[in-house]
């Protein structure tokens, strides 16, 4: 047997088959145990799950974030652009904001409403019912544009590069498998699968990293790292023939070919805006920390949620090393013909590395972890879709229906979102590389949601109509920019005519700069509207006001070790930025 084969052999396929059965059995057993413990649970329990231990919350947040866009897109951007897009991954510090700042507000509303809230619930009570409904609509559209379509597309590419499956077989197969899993597993199944796949995913990815560096360094990992950095320094050739390098995160020189895409410090600010939306206000992530037993003390809930986010903050430090840097290693290996490694498409970097560097048998084990990660991530989207549509649209219109009806309606809404996501794939493919497309779409959606959440929580003077107007206006401006991106090749094409000349500032402005000014505009717009519209009621202000008893509960929910652990996350992020400055 050739243990060092660069392809899958029979042993890998046997391990994959046995592994899928073992994971299925473990998840099924966990679900059955959970059903026995919570007989009579309603649809809210199905959609949100119960309170999980902090380490499970951390693993679930990590698993919900890690999808095929990382396995394919992040490794691909590492192979093509080095650490230029690491800003979006080096955001463990941003998850701390969810645990320390936003969770107390969300838990306050849980108590006052007597139920686990959705993000639209927050906006409905702080602003107007229409504001919450608009957020649900925007979130579902975001799932079509950035979740389902991206996951299906990249899952197909990953399965093709790793297992040799035809693209559409892998993409559709992943969706069908996840759909079956979601129907029978629910939120408890997602949590259990997250706990199973997280260690496999981490260990397997670091095996790819270290073995890849060893292959690049002729057996020495340190030499491999040096060779990878040297290759990155030789990339990024400007028009003047100078190599500006892809081994640094900030690009300040106008001659640098990456300057136009990621100019100076704008990239850090733009990535932070997207990060604040994704980590602190997106239902997909927030849902992981809101689960709790009915009647559970708020300080216990906040303590568990905060520690879960701290754990997730440490996990979030890993993807750069798990996926992006292996992509850089793949590019360096491919530049050496004697290595025997080829890379025709950057998006196949990670799958190709798995086949090239891992020994027989280990390939199969690692593939199980990767498939579990894809299913867990997509299943989390499915659950969030069901949550939003059922709780925020169907239940208010059709009250007193059976719980089975509510669950069925949520599943049907998810199917519609999936179909729309698949239809969007051809358009997505025309808008540039995968990771650039993904962050570009998020940059158009994030400003409106960041503005209404920040202004709604931290300002008592922002009026209900101002929040509604800000969310709608921000979303419509973002979608207008998306349309111009489709027609202008994301601003790269030369457009002539009166319309294009007069709107050049709108469609040609760098996407990060556009995102930042859009956020500033929405916040100023909300302030202006507040001068001319009715003030928020005392009840609306009460939703964001901490009384003395609640402040005491918040203080009781943390200790010095939570602070020290949080500082550790920030220190690691800072060290990474300093090294790759």
CSV table of C-alpha atoms in Angstrom, one decimal, residues 195-460:
chain,number,residue,atom,x,y,z
A,195,UNK,CA,-18.9,19.7,18.6
A,196,UNK,CA,-17.9,16.6,16.6
A,197,UNK,CA,-16.4,18.3,13.6
A,198,UNK,CA,-14.6,21.2,15.2
A,199,UNK,CA,-11.6,19.2,16.6
A,200,UNK,CA,-11.3,17.2,13.4
A,201,UNK,CA,-11.4,20.3,11.3
A,202,UNK,CA,-8.8,22.1,13.4
A,203,UNK,CA,-6.4,19.1,13.6
A,204,UNK,CA,-6.8,18.2,10.0
A,205,UNK,CA,-6.2,21.7,8.7
A,206,UNK,CA,-3.1,22.1,10.9
A,207,UNK,CA,-1.8,18.8,9.5
A,208,UNK,CA,-2.2,20.3,6.0
A,209,UNK,CA,-0.4,23.4,7.2
A,210,UNK,CA,2.6,21.7,8.8
A,211,UNK,CA,3.0,18.9,6.3
A,212,UNK,CA,2.7,21.5,3.5
A,213,UNK,CA,5.4,23.7,5.1
A,214,UNK,CA,7.6,20.6,5.6
A,215,UNK,CA,7.2,19.7,1.9
A,216,UNK,CA,8.1,23.2,0.9
A,217,UNK,CA,11.1,23.3,3.3
A,218,UNK,CA,12.4,19.8,2.3
A,219,UNK,CA,11.4,18.3,5.6
A,220,UNK,CA,11.9,21.5,7.8
A,221,UNK,CA,8.8,23.4,8.8
A,222,UNK,CA,10.8,26.6,9.6
A,223,UNK,CA,12.5,26.5,6.2
A,224,UNK,CA,9.1,26.0,4.6
A,225,UNK,CA,7.8,29.1,6.4
A,226,UNK,CA,10.7,31.1,5.2
A,227,UNK,CA,10.3,29.9,1.6
A,228,UNK,CA,6.6,30.7,1.7
A,229,UNK,CA,7.3,34.3,2.9
A,230,UNK,CA,10.0,34.7,0.3
A,231,UNK,CA,7.6,33.6,-2.4
A,232,UNK,CA,4.9,36.0,-1.1
A,233,UNK,CA,7.5,38.9,-1.2
A,234,UNK,CA,8.1,38.1,-4.9
A,235,UNK,CA,4.4,38.5,-5.8
A,236,UNK,CA,2.4,41.6,-6.5
A,237,UNK,CA,4.3,42.9,-9.4
A,238,UNK,CA,3.4,46.6,-10.2
A,239,UNK,CA,3.5,48.3,-13.6
A,240,UNK,CA,7.0,49.5,-12.8
A,241,UNK,CA,8.2,45.8,-12.5
A,242,UNK,CA,8.7,46.2,-8.7
A,243,UNK,CA,7.5,43.3,-6.5
A,244,UNK,CA,5.4,44.9,-3.7
A,245,UNK,CA,4.7,41.6,-2.1
A,246,UNK,CA,1.6,39.9,-0.7
A,247,UNK,CA,3.1,39.1,2.7
A,248,UNK,CA,1.6,42.2,4.4
A,249,UNK,CA,-2.0,43.3,5.3
A,250,UNK,CA,-1.8,47.0,4.5
A,251,UNK,CA,-1.0,48.5,1.1
A,252,UNK,CA,-0.1,52.2,1.1
A,253,UNK,CA,1.7,52.7,-2.2
A,254,UNK,CA,-0.3,53.7,-5.3
A,255,UNK,CA,2.0,51.5,-7.5
A,256,UNK,CA,1.0,48.4,-5.5
A,257,UNK,CA,-1.5,46.4,-7.6
A,258,UNK,CA,-3.4,45.6,-4.4
A,259,UNK,CA,-3.7,49.3,-3.4
A,260,UNK,CA,-6.8,49.9,-5.6
A,261,UNK,CA,-8.7,47.0,-4.0
A,262,UNK,CA,-7.4,47.4,-0.4
A,263,UNK,CA,-6.2,51.0,0.1
A,264,UNK,CA,-4.3,51.8,3.3
A,265,UNK,CA,-6.2,51.7,6.6
A,266,UNK,CA,-9.6,51.8,4.9
A,267,UNK,CA,-9.4,48.1,4.7
A,268,UNK,CA,-9.3,47.7,8.5
A,269,UNK,CA,-12.2,50.0,9.0
A,270,UNK,CA,-14.3,48.4,6.3
A,271,UNK,CA,-13.6,44.9,7.6
A,272,UNK,CA,-14.6,46.0,11.1
A,273,UNK,CA,-17.9,47.3,9.9
A,274,UNK,CA,-18.7,44.0,8.3
A,275,UNK,CA,-17.4,42.2,11.4
A,276,UNK,CA,-19.6,44.2,13.7
A,277,UNK,CA,-22.7,43.3,11.6
A,278,UNK,CA,-21.8,39.7,11.3
A,279,UNK,CA,-20.6,38.9,14.8
A,280,UNK,CA,-22.9,41.1,16.9
A,281,UNK,CA,-26.2,41.5,15.0
A,282,UNK,CA,-26.6,38.7,12.5
A,283,UNK,CA,-29.2,36.1,13.5
A,284,UNK,CA,-27.0,33.3,12.2
A,285,UNK,CA,-24.4,34.0,14.9
A,286,UNK,CA,-26.4,35.6,17.7
A,287,UNK,CA,-28.7,32.5,17.7
A,288,UNK,CA,-25.8,30.5,19.0
A,289,UNK,CA,-25.6,32.4,22.3
A,290,UNK,CA,-29.3,33.1,23.1
A,291,UNK,CA,-30.4,29.5,23.9
A,292,UNK,CA,-31.4,29.0,27.6
A,293,UNK,CA,-33.6,27.1,29.9
A,294,UNK,CA,-36.9,28.8,30.7
A,295,UNK,CA,-36.7,30.7,34.0
A,296,UNK,CA,-32.9,30.6,34.0
A,297,UNK,CA,-31.2,33.4,35.9
A,298,UNK,CA,-29.9,36.2,33.6
A,299,UNK,CA,-26.4,36.3,35.1
A,300,UNK,CA,-26.0,32.5,34.4
A,301,UNK,CA,-27.1,33.1,30.8
A,302,UNK,CA,-24.8,36.0,30.3
A,303,UNK,CA,-21.8,34.3,31.9
A,304,UNK,CA,-22.3,31.2,29.7
A,305,UNK,CA,-22.8,33.4,26.5
A,306,UNK,CA,-19.8,35.6,27.3
A,307,UNK,CA,-17.5,32.7,27.9
A,308,UNK,CA,-18.8,31.1,24.8
A,309,UNK,CA,-17.9,34.2,22.8
A,310,UNK,CA,-14.4,34.3,24.4
A,311,UNK,CA,-13.8,30.7,23.4
A,312,UNK,CA,-15.1,31.5,19.9
A,313,UNK,CA,-12.6,34.5,19.9
A,314,UNK,CA,-9.7,32.1,20.3
A,315,UNK,CA,-11.2,29.7,17.7
A,316,UNK,CA,-11.5,32.6,15.2
A,317,UNK,CA,-7.7,33.1,15.4
A,318,UNK,CA,-7.3,29.8,13.7
A,319,UNK,CA,-8.8,30.1,10.1
A,320,UNK,CA,-5.9,32.2,8.8
A,321,UNK,CA,-3.6,29.4,9.7
A,322,UNK,CA,-6.0,26.6,8.8
A,323,UNK,CA,-6.9,27.9,5.3
A,324,UNK,CA,-5.3,31.1,4.1
A,325,UNK,CA,-1.7,30.3,4.9
A,326,UNK,CA,-2.0,26.7,3.4
A,327,UNK,CA,-3.2,28.6,0.3
A,328,UNK,CA,0.0,30.6,0.4
A,329,UNK,CA,2.0,27.4,0.8
A,330,UNK,CA,0.2,25.9,-2.2
A,331,UNK,CA,1.2,28.8,-4.4
A,332,UNK,CA,4.8,28.5,-3.3
A,333,UNK,CA,4.8,24.8,-3.9
A,334,UNK,CA,3.3,25.2,-7.4
A,335,UNK,CA,6.0,27.7,-8.2
A,336,UNK,CA,8.5,24.9,-7.8
A,337,UNK,CA,8.1,22.4,-10.7
A,338,UNK,CA,10.3,19.9,-8.9
A,339,UNK,CA,7.8,19.6,-6.1
A,340,UNK,CA,5.3,17.7,-8.4
A,341,UNK,CA,2.5,19.9,-7.1
A,342,UNK,CA,0.3,21.8,-9.6
A,343,UNK,CA,-2.3,24.5,-9.1
A,344,UNK,CA,-4.3,25.6,-12.1
A,345,UNK,CA,-7.1,27.3,-10.2
A,346,UNK,CA,-6.4,29.1,-6.8
A,347,UNK,CA,-9.9,28.0,-5.6
A,348,UNK,CA,-8.7,24.4,-5.6
A,349,UNK,CA,-5.7,25.1,-3.4
A,350,UNK,CA,-7.0,23.5,-0.2
A,351,UNK,CA,-8.5,20.4,-1.7
A,352,UNK,CA,-5.3,19.9,-3.7
A,353,UNK,CA,-3.2,20.3,-0.6
A,354,UNK,CA,-5.2,17.7,1.3
A,355,UNK,CA,-4.6,15.1,-1.5
A,356,UNK,CA,-1.0,16.1,-1.9
A,357,UNK,CA,0.4,16.2,1.7
A,358,UNK,CA,-1.8,14.0,3.8
A,359,UNK,CA,-1.0,10.2,4.1
A,360,UNK,CA,-3.5,7.6,3.2
A,361,UNK,CA,-6.2,7.1,5.8
A,362,UNK,CA,-5.7,10.5,7.3
A,363,UNK,CA,-7.2,12.0,4.1
A,364,UNK,CA,-10.4,10.1,4.8
A,365,UNK,CA,-10.6,11.2,8.4
A,366,UNK,CA,-9.9,14.8,7.6
A,367,UNK,CA,-12.5,14.7,4.8
A,368,UNK,CA,-15.1,13.6,7.3
A,369,UNK,CA,-14.4,16.7,9.4
A,370,UNK,CA,-14.6,18.9,6.3
A,371,UNK,CA,-17.9,17.4,5.1
A,372,UNK,CA,-19.3,17.8,8.7
A,373,UNK,CA,-18.2,21.4,8.7
A,374,UNK,CA,-20.0,22.2,5.5
A,375,UNK,CA,-23.2,20.5,6.6
A,376,UNK,CA,-23.1,22.2,10.1
A,377,UNK,CA,-22.5,25.6,8.5
A,378,UNK,CA,-25.3,25.2,5.9
A,379,UNK,CA,-27.6,23.6,8.5
A,380,UNK,CA,-27.1,26.7,10.7
A,381,UNK,CA,-28.3,28.9,7.8
A,382,UNK,CA,-31.3,26.6,7.3
A,383,UNK,CA,-32.3,26.9,11.0
A,384,UNK,CA,-31.9,30.7,10.9
A,385,UNK,CA,-34.1,31.0,7.8
A,386,UNK,CA,-36.7,28.9,9.5
A,387,UNK,CA,-36.4,31.0,12.7
A,388,UNK,CA,-36.8,34.3,10.9
A,389,UNK,CA,-39.7,33.4,8.6
A,390,UNK,CA,-41.7,31.5,11.2
A,391,UNK,CA,-41.2,33.8,14.2
A,392,UNK,CA,-41.3,37.2,12.3
A,393,UNK,CA,-43.7,36.6,9.4
A,394,UNK,CA,-45.9,33.5,9.7
A,395,UNK,CA,-46.7,33.4,13.4
A,396,UNK,CA,-47.9,37.1,13.6
A,397,UNK,CA,-50.2,36.5,10.7
A,398,UNK,CA,-51.4,33.0,11.5
A,399,UNK,CA,-51.7,32.6,15.2
A,400,UNK,CA,-52.8,29.5,17.2
A,401,UNK,CA,-51.6,27.1,14.5
A,402,UNK,CA,-50.1,23.8,15.6
A,403,UNK,CA,-46.4,23.5,16.3
A,404,UNK,CA,-46.0,21.0,13.5
A,405,UNK,CA,-47.4,23.6,11.1
A,406,UNK,CA,-44.9,26.3,12.3
A,407,UNK,CA,-42.0,23.9,11.8
A,408,UNK,CA,-43.2,22.8,8.4
A,409,UNK,CA,-43.7,26.5,7.2
A,410,UNK,CA,-40.1,27.3,8.4
A,411,UNK,CA,-38.8,24.4,6.3
A,412,UNK,CA,-40.7,25.4,3.3
A,413,UNK,CA,-39.3,29.0,3.6
A,414,UNK,CA,-35.8,27.5,3.7
A,415,UNK,CA,-36.4,25.6,0.5
A,416,UNK,CA,-37.4,28.8,-1.3
A,417,UNK,CA,-34.2,30.5,-0.1
A,418,UNK,CA,-32.1,27.6,-1.2
A,419,UNK,CA,-33.7,27.6,-4.7
A,420,UNK,CA,-33.1,31.4,-5.1
A,421,UNK,CA,-29.5,30.9,-3.9
A,422,UNK,CA,-28.9,28.3,-6.6
A,423,UNK,CA,-30.4,30.6,-9.3
A,424,UNK,CA,-28.1,33.4,-8.2
A,425,UNK,CA,-24.9,31.3,-8.7
A,426,UNK,CA,-24.3,32.4,-12.3
A,427,UNK,CA,-24.6,36.1,-11.4
A,428,UNK,CA,-22.2,35.6,-8.5
A,429,UNK,CA,-19.7,33.9,-10.8
A,430,UNK,CA,-19.6,37.1,-13.0
A,431,UNK,CA,-18.7,39.4,-10.1
A,432,UNK,CA,-15.1,38.5,-9.5
A,433,UNK,CA,-13.3,36.0,-7.3
A,434,UNK,CA,-15.2,34.3,-4.6
A,435,UNK,CA,-13.9,36.0,-1.5
A,436,UNK,CA,-13.9,39.4,-3.1
A,437,UNK,CA,-17.5,38.9,-4.1
A,438,UNK,CA,-18.5,37.7,-0.6
A,439,UNK,CA,-17.0,40.7,1.2
A,440,UNK,CA,-18.2,43.1,-1.5
A,441,UNK,CA,-21.8,42.0,-1.0
A,442,UNK,CA,-21.5,42.2,2.8
A,443,UNK,CA,-20.1,45.7,2.5
A,444,UNK,CA,-23.4,46.8,0.9
A,445,UNK,CA,-25.6,45.1,3.5
A,446,UNK,CA,-23.6,45.8,6.7
A,447,UNK,CA,-23.8,49.7,7.0
A,448,UNK,CA,-27.6,49.9,7.4
A,449,UNK,CA,-27.8,47.2,10.0
A,450,UNK,CA,-24.8,48.4,12.0
A,451,UNK,CA,-26.2,52.0,12.0
A,452,UNK,CA,-29.7,51.0,13.3
A,453,UNK,CA,-28.3,48.6,16.0
A,454,UNK,CA,-25.7,51.0,17.3
A,455,UNK,CA,-27.9,54.1,17.2
A,456,UNK,CA,-30.8,52.1,18.7
A,457,UNK,CA,-28.9,50.8,21.6
A,458,UNK,CA,-26.6,53.8,22.5
A,459,UNK,CA,-28.9,56.7,21.7
A,460,UNK,CA,-32.3,57.3,23.4
